[in-house]
PDB file of C-alpha atoms and ligand atoms in Angstrom:
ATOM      1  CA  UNK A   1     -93.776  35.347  45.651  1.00  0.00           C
ATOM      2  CA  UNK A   2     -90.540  34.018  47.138  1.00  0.00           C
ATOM      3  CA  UNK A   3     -88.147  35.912  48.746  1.00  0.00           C
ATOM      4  CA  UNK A   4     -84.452  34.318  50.231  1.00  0.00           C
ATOM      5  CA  UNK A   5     -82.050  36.115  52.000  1.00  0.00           C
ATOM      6  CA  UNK A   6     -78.620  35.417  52.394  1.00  0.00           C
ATOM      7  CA  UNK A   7     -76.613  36.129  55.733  1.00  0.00           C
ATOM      8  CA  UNK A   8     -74.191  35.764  58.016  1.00  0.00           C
ATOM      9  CA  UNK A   9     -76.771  36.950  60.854  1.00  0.00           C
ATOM     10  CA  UNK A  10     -79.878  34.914  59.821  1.00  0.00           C
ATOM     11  CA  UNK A  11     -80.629  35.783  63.874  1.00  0.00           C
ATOM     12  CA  UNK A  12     -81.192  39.548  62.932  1.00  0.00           C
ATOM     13  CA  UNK A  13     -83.622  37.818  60.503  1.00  0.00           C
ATOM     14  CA  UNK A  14     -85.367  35.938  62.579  1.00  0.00           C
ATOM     15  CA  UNK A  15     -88.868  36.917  64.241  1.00  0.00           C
ATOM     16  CA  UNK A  16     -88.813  39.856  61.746  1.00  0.00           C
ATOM     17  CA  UNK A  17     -91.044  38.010  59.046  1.00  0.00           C
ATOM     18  CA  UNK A  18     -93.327  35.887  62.333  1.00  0.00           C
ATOM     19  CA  UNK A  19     -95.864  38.664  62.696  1.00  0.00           C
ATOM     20  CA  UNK A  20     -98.828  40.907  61.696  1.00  0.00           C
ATOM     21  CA  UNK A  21     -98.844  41.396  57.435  1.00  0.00           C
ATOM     22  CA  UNK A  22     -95.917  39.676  56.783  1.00  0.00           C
ATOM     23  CA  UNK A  23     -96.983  36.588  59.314  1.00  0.00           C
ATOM     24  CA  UNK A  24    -100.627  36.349  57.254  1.00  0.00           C
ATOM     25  CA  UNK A  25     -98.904  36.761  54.047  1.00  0.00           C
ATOM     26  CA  UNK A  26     -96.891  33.564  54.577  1.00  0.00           C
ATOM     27  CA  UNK A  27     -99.748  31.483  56.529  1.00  0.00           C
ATOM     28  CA  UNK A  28    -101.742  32.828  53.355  1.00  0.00           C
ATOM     29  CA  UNK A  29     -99.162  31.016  50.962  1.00  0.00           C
ATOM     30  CA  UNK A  30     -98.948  34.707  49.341  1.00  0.00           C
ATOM     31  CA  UNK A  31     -95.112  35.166  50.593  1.00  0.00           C
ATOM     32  CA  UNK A  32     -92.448  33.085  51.538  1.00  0.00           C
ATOM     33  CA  UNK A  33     -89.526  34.279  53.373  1.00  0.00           C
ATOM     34  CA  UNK A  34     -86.484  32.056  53.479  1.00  0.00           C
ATOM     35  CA  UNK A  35     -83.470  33.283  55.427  1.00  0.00           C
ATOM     36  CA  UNK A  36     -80.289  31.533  54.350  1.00  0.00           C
ATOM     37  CA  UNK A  37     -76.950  30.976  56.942  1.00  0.00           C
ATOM     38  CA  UNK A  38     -73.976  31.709  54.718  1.00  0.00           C
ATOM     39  CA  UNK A  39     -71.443  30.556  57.352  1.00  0.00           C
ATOM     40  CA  UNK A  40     -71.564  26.537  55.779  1.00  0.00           C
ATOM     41  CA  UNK A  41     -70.811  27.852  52.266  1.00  0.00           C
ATOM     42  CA  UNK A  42     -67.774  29.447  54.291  1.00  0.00           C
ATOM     43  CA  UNK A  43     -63.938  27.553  53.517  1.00  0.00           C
ATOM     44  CA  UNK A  44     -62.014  25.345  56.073  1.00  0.00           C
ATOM     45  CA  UNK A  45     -62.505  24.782  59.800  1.00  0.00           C
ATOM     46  CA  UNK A  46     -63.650  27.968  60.816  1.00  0.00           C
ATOM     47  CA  UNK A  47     -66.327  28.073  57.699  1.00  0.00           C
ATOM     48  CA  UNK A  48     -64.420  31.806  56.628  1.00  0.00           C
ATOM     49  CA  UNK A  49     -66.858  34.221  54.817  1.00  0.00           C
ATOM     50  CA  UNK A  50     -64.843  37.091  54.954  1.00  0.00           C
ATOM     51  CA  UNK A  51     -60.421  37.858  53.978  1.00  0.00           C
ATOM     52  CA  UNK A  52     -58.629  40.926  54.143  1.00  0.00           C
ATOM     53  CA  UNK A  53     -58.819  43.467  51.512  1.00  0.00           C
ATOM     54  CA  UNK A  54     -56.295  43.935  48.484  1.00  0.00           C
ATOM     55  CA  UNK A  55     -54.395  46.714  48.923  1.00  0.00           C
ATOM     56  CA  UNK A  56     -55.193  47.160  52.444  1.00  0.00           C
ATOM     57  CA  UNK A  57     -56.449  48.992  54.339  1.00  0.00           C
ATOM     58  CA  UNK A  58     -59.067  48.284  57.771  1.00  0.00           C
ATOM     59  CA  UNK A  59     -61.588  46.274  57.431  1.00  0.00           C
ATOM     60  CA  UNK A  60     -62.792  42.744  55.975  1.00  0.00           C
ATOM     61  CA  UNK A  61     -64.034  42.141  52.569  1.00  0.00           C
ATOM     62  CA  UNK A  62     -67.064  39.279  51.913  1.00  0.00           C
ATOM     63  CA  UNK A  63     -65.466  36.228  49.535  1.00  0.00           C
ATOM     64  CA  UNK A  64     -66.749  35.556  46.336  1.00  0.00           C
ATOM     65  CA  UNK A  65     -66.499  31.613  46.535  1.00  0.00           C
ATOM     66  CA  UNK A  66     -69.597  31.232  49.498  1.00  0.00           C
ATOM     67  CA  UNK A  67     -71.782  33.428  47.912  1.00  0.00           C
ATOM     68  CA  UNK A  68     -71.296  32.407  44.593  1.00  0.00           C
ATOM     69  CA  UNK A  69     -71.922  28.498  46.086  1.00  0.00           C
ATOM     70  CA  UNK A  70     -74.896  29.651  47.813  1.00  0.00           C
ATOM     71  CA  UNK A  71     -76.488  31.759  44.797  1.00  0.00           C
ATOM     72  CA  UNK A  72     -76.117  29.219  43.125  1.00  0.00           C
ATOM     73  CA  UNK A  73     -77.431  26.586  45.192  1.00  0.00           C
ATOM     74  CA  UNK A  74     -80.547  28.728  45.529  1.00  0.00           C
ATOM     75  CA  UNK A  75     -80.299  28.920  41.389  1.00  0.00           C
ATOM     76  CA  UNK A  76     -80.044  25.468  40.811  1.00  0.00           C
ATOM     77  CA  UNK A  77     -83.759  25.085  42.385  1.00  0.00           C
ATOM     78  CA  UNK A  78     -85.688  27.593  40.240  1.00  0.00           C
ATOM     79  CA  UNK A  79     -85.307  30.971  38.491  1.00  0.00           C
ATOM     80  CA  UNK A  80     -84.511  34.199  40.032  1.00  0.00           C
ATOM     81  CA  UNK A  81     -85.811  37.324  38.627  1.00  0.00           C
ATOM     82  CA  UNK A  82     -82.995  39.441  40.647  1.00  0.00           C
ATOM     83  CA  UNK A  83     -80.125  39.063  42.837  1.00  0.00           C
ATOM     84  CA  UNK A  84     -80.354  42.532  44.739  1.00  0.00           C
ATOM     85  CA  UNK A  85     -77.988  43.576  46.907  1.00  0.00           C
ATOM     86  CA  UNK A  86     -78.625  45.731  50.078  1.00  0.00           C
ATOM     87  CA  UNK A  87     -75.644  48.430  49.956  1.00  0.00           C
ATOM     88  CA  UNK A  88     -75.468  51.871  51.310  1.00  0.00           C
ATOM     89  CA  UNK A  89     -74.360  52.930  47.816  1.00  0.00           C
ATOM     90  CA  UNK A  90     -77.329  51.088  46.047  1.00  0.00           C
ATOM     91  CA  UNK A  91     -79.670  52.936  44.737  1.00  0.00           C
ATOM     92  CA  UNK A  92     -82.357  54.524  47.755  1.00  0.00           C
ATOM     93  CA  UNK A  93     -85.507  52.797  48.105  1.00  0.00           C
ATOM     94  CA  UNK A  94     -88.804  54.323  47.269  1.00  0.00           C
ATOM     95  CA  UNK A  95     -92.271  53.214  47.082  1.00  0.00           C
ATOM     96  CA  UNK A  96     -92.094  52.932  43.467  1.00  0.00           C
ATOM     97  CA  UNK A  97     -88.696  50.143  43.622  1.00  0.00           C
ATOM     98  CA  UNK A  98     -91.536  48.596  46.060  1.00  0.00           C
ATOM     99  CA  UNK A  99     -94.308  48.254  43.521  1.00  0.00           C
ATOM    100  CA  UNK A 100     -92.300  47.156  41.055  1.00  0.00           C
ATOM    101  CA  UNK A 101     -90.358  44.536  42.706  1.00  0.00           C
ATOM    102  CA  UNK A 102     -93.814  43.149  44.117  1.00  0.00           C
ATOM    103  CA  UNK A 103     -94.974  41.938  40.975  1.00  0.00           C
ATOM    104  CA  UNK A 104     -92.010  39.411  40.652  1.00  0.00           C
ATOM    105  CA  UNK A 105     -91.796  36.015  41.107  1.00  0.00           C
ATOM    106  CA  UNK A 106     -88.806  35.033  43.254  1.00  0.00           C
ATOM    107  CA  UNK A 107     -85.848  37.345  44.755  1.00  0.00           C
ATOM    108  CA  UNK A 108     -82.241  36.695  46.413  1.00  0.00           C
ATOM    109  CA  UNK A 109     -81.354  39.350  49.034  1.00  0.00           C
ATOM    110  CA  UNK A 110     -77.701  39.588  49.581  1.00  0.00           C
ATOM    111  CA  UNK A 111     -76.821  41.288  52.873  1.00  0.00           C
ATOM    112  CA  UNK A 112     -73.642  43.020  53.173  1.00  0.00           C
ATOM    113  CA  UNK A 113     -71.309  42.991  56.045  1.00  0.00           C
ATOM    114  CA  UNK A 114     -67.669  44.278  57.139  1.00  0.00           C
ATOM    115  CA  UNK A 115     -66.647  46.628  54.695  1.00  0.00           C
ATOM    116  CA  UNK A 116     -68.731  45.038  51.479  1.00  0.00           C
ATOM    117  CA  UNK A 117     -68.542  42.278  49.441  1.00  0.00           C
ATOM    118  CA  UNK A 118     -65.926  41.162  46.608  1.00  0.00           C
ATOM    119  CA  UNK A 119     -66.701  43.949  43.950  1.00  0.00           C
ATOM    120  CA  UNK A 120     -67.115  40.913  41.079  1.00  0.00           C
ATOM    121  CA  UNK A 121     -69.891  39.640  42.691  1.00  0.00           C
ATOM    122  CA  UNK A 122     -71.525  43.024  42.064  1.00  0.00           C
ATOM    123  CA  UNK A 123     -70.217  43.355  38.198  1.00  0.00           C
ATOM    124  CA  UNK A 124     -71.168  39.664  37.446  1.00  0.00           C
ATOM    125  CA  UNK A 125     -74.136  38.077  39.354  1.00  0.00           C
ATOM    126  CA  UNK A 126     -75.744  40.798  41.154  1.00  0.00           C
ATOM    127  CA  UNK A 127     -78.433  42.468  39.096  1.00  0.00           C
ATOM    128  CA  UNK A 128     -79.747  45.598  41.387  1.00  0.00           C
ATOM    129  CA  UNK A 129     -78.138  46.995  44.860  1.00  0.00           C
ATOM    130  CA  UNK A 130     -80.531  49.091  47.017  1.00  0.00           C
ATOM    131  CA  UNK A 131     -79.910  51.126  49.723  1.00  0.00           C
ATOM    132  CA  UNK A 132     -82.822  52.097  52.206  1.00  0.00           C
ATOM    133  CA  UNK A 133     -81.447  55.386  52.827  1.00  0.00           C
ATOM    134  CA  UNK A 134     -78.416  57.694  53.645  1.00  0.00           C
ATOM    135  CA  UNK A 135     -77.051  56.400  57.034  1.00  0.00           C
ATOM    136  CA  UNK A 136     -74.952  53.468  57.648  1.00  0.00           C
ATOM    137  CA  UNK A 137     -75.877  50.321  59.081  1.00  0.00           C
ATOM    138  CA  UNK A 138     -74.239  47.735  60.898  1.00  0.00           C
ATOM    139  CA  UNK A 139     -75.273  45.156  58.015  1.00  0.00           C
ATOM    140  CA  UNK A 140     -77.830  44.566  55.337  1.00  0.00           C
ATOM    141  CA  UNK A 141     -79.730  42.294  57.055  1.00  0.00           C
ATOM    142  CA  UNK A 142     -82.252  45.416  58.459  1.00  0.00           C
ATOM    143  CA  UNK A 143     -81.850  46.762  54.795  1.00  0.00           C
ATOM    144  CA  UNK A 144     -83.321  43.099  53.457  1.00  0.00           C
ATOM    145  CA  UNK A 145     -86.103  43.099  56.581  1.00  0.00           C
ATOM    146  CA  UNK A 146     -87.485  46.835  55.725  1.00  0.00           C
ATOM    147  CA  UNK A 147     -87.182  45.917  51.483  1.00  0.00           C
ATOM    148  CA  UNK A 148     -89.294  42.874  52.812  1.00  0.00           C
ATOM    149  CA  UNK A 149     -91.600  44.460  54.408  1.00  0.00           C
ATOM    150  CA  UNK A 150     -92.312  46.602  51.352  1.00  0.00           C
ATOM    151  CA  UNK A 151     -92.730  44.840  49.571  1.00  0.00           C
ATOM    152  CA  UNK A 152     -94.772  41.689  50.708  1.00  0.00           C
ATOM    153  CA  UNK A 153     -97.430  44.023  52.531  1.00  0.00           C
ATOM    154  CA  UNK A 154     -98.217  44.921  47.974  1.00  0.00           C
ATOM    155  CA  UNK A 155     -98.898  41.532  47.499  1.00  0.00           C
ATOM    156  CA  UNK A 156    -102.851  40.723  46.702  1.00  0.00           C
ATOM    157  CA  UNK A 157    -104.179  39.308  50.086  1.00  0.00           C
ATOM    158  CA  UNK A 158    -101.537  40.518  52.635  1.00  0.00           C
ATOM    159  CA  UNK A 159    -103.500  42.840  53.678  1.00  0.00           C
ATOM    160  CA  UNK A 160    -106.985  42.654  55.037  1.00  0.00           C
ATOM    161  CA  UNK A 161    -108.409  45.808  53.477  1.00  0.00           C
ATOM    162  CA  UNK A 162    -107.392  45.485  49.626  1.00  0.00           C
ATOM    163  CA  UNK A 163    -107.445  49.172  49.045  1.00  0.00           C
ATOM    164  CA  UNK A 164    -105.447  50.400  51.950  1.00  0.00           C
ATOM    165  CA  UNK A 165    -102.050  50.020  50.187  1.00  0.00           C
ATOM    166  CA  UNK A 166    -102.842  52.591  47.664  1.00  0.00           C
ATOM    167  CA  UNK A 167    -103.776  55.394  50.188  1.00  0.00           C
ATOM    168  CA  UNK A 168    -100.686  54.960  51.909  1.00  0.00           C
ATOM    169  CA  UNK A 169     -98.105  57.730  52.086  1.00  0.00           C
ATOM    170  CA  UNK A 170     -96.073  58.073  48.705  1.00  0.00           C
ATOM    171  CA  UNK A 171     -98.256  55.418  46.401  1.00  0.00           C
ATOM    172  CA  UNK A 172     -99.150  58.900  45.042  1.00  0.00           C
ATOM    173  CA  UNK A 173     -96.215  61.060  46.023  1.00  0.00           C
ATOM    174  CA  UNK A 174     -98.329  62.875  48.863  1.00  0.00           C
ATOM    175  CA  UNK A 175     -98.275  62.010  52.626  1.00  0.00           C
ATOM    176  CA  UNK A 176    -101.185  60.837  54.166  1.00  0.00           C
ATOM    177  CA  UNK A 177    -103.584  62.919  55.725  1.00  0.00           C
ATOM    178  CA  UNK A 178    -104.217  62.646  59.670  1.00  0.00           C
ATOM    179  CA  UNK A 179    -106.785  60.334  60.599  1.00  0.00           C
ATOM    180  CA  UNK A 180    -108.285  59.801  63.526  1.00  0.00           C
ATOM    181  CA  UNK A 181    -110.688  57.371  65.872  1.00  0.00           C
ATOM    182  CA  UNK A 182    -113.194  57.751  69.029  1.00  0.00           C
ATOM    183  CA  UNK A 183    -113.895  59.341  71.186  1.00  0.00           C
ATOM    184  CA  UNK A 184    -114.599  62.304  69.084  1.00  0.00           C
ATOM    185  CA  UNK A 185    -113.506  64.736  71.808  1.00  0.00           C
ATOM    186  CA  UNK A 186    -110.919  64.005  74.375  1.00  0.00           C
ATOM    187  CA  UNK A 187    -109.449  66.245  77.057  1.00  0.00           C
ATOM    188  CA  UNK A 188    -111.259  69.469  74.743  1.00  0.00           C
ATOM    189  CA  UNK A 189    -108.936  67.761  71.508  1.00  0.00           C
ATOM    190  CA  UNK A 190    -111.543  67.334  69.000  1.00  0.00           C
ATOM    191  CA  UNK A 191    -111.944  65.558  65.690  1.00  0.00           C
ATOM    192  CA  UNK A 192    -111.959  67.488  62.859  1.00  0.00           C
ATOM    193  CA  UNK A 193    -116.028  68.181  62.174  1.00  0.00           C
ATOM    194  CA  UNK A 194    -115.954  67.529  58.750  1.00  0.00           C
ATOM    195  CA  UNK A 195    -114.943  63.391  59.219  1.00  0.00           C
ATOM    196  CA  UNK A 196    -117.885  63.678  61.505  1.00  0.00           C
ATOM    197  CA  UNK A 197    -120.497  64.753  59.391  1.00  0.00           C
ATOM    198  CA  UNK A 198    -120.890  62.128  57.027  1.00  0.00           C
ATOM    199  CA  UNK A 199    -120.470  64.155  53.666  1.00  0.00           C
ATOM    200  CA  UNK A 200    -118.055  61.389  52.085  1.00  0.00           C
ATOM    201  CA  UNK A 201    -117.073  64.004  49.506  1.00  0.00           C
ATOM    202  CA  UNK A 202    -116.391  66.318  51.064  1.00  0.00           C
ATOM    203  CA  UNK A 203    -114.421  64.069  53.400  1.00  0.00           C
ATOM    204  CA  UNK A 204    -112.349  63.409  50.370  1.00  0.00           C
ATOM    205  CA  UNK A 205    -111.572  66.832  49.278  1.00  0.00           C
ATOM    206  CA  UNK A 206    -110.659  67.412  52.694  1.00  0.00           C
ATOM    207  CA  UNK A 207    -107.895  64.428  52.931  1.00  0.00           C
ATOM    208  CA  UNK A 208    -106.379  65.410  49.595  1.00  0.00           C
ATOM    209  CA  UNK A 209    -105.988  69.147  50.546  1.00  0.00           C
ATOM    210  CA  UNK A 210    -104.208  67.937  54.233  1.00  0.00           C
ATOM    211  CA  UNK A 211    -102.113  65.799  52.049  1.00  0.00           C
ATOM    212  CA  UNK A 212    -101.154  68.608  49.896  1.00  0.00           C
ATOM    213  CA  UNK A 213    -100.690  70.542  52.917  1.00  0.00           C
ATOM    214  CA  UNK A 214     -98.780  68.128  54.859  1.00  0.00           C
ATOM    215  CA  UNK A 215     -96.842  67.097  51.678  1.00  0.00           C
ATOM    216  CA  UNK A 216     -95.765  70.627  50.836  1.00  0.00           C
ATOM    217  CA  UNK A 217     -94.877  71.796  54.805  1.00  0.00           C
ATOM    218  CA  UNK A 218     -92.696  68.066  55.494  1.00  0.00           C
ATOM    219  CA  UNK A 219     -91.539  67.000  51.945  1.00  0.00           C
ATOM    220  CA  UNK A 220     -91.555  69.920  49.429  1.00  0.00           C
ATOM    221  CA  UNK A 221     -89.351  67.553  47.213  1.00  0.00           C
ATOM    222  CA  UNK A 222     -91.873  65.082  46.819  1.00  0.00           C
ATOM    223  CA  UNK A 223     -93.815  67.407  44.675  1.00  0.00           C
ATOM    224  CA  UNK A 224     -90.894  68.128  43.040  1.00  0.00           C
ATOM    225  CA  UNK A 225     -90.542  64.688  41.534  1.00  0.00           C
TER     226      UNK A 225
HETATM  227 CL1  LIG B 301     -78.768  48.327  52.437  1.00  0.00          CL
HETATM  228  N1  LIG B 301     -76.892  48.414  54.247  1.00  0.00           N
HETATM  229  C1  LIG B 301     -76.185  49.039  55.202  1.00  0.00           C
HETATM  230  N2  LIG B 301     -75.180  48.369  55.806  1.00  0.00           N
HETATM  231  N3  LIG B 301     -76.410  50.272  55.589  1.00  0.00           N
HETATM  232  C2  LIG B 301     -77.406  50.904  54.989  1.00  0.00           C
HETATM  233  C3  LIG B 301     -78.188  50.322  53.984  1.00  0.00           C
HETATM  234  C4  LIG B 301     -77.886  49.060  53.630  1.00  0.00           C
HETATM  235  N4  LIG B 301     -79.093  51.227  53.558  1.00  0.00           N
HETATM  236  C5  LIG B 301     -78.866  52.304  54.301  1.00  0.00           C
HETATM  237  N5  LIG B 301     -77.864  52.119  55.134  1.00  0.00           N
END
């Protein structure tokens, strides 16, 4: 899978993809990241991304006319299955936008800044805006690292342990259950006996009944959905 991100901060970008999962994904040939510098695609000497907005008002609006040259650039060298955008008003990320956007081929990731970008951009080339929650952020460029991340830890051989993506939290709407490593007692806080005792299924009921536990004390609505 290919993933390219276009921003005007590719140094918020940087270092963000050079470790851990994400780092063996790429050295794996699995995942590659490529963060794009608008600011070239930008008009006249100072390289302008951004112009005031129409009908006023504070704050800067992104112009069509660099990201339309830079899509496109990006278009002219293969074929994109989506041009997201990463907008507070997009819709909110879950695992399951995760899953699905792992088993495409290549993605653009268009990272907002100032108060947005030109509203035709969003009616006529982008194809799905996400948001990664309800706060605001300086920019999308954290927004494009976390939907990333999420995605590129899916992909087959990013992770060490093939099976350890689907007992994360939320691959089946539950939280994970606590888990725990040696010493088995430490300052009188012990282990739960049962992980001890080598019944594996029993070990198993156990898990799913602390995720139902957990799930329904911390995030009723996820059982709900
Ligand atoms: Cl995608 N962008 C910004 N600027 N803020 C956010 C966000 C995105 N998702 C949540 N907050």
């Amino acid at each position: 899978m290919r993933i390219d991100i276009v921003t005007v901060q590719p140094g918020l970008l940087e270092g963000a993809f050079s470790h851990s999962i994400l780092k063996r994904a790429q050295d794996k040939g699995v995942a590659s990241v490529h963060v794009h510098d608008l600011r070239p695609f930008g008009s006249g000497k100072h390289f302008q991304v951004d112009d005031y907005a129409y009908g006023g008002g504070a704050g800067m609006v992104m112009r069509l006319e660099p990201l339309v040259a830079c899509i496109e650039s990006l278009q002219s060298e293969r074929t994109y299955d989506e041009v997201i955008y990463l907008t507070p008003d997009g819709e909110r990320l879950n695992q399951g936008i995760a899953n699905q956007l792992s088993l495409k081929g290549n993605l653009i990731l268009l990272c907002g800044h100032y108060k947005g970008i030109d509203h035709r951009l969003r009616e006529h080339v982008v194809t799905r805006e996400i948001s990664i929650g309800d706060y605001v952020l300086s920019g999308g460029e954290l927004a494009a690292a976390v939907l990333t991340d999420a995605i590129v830890r899916l992909l087959p051989g990013a992770m060490n342990d093939e099976t350890s993506a689907l007992s994360d939290s939320f691959q089946d709407n539950l939280l994970a259950p606590p888990v725990y490593t040696r010493p088995a007692e430490f300052r009188g806080w012990k282990v739960p006996e049962i992980l001890t005792g080598g019944d594996t299924k029993a070990i198993d009921v156990w898990r799913h009944q602390q995720s139902l536990e957990r799930t329904r004390r911390i995030r009723p609505d996820l059982l709900e959905e």
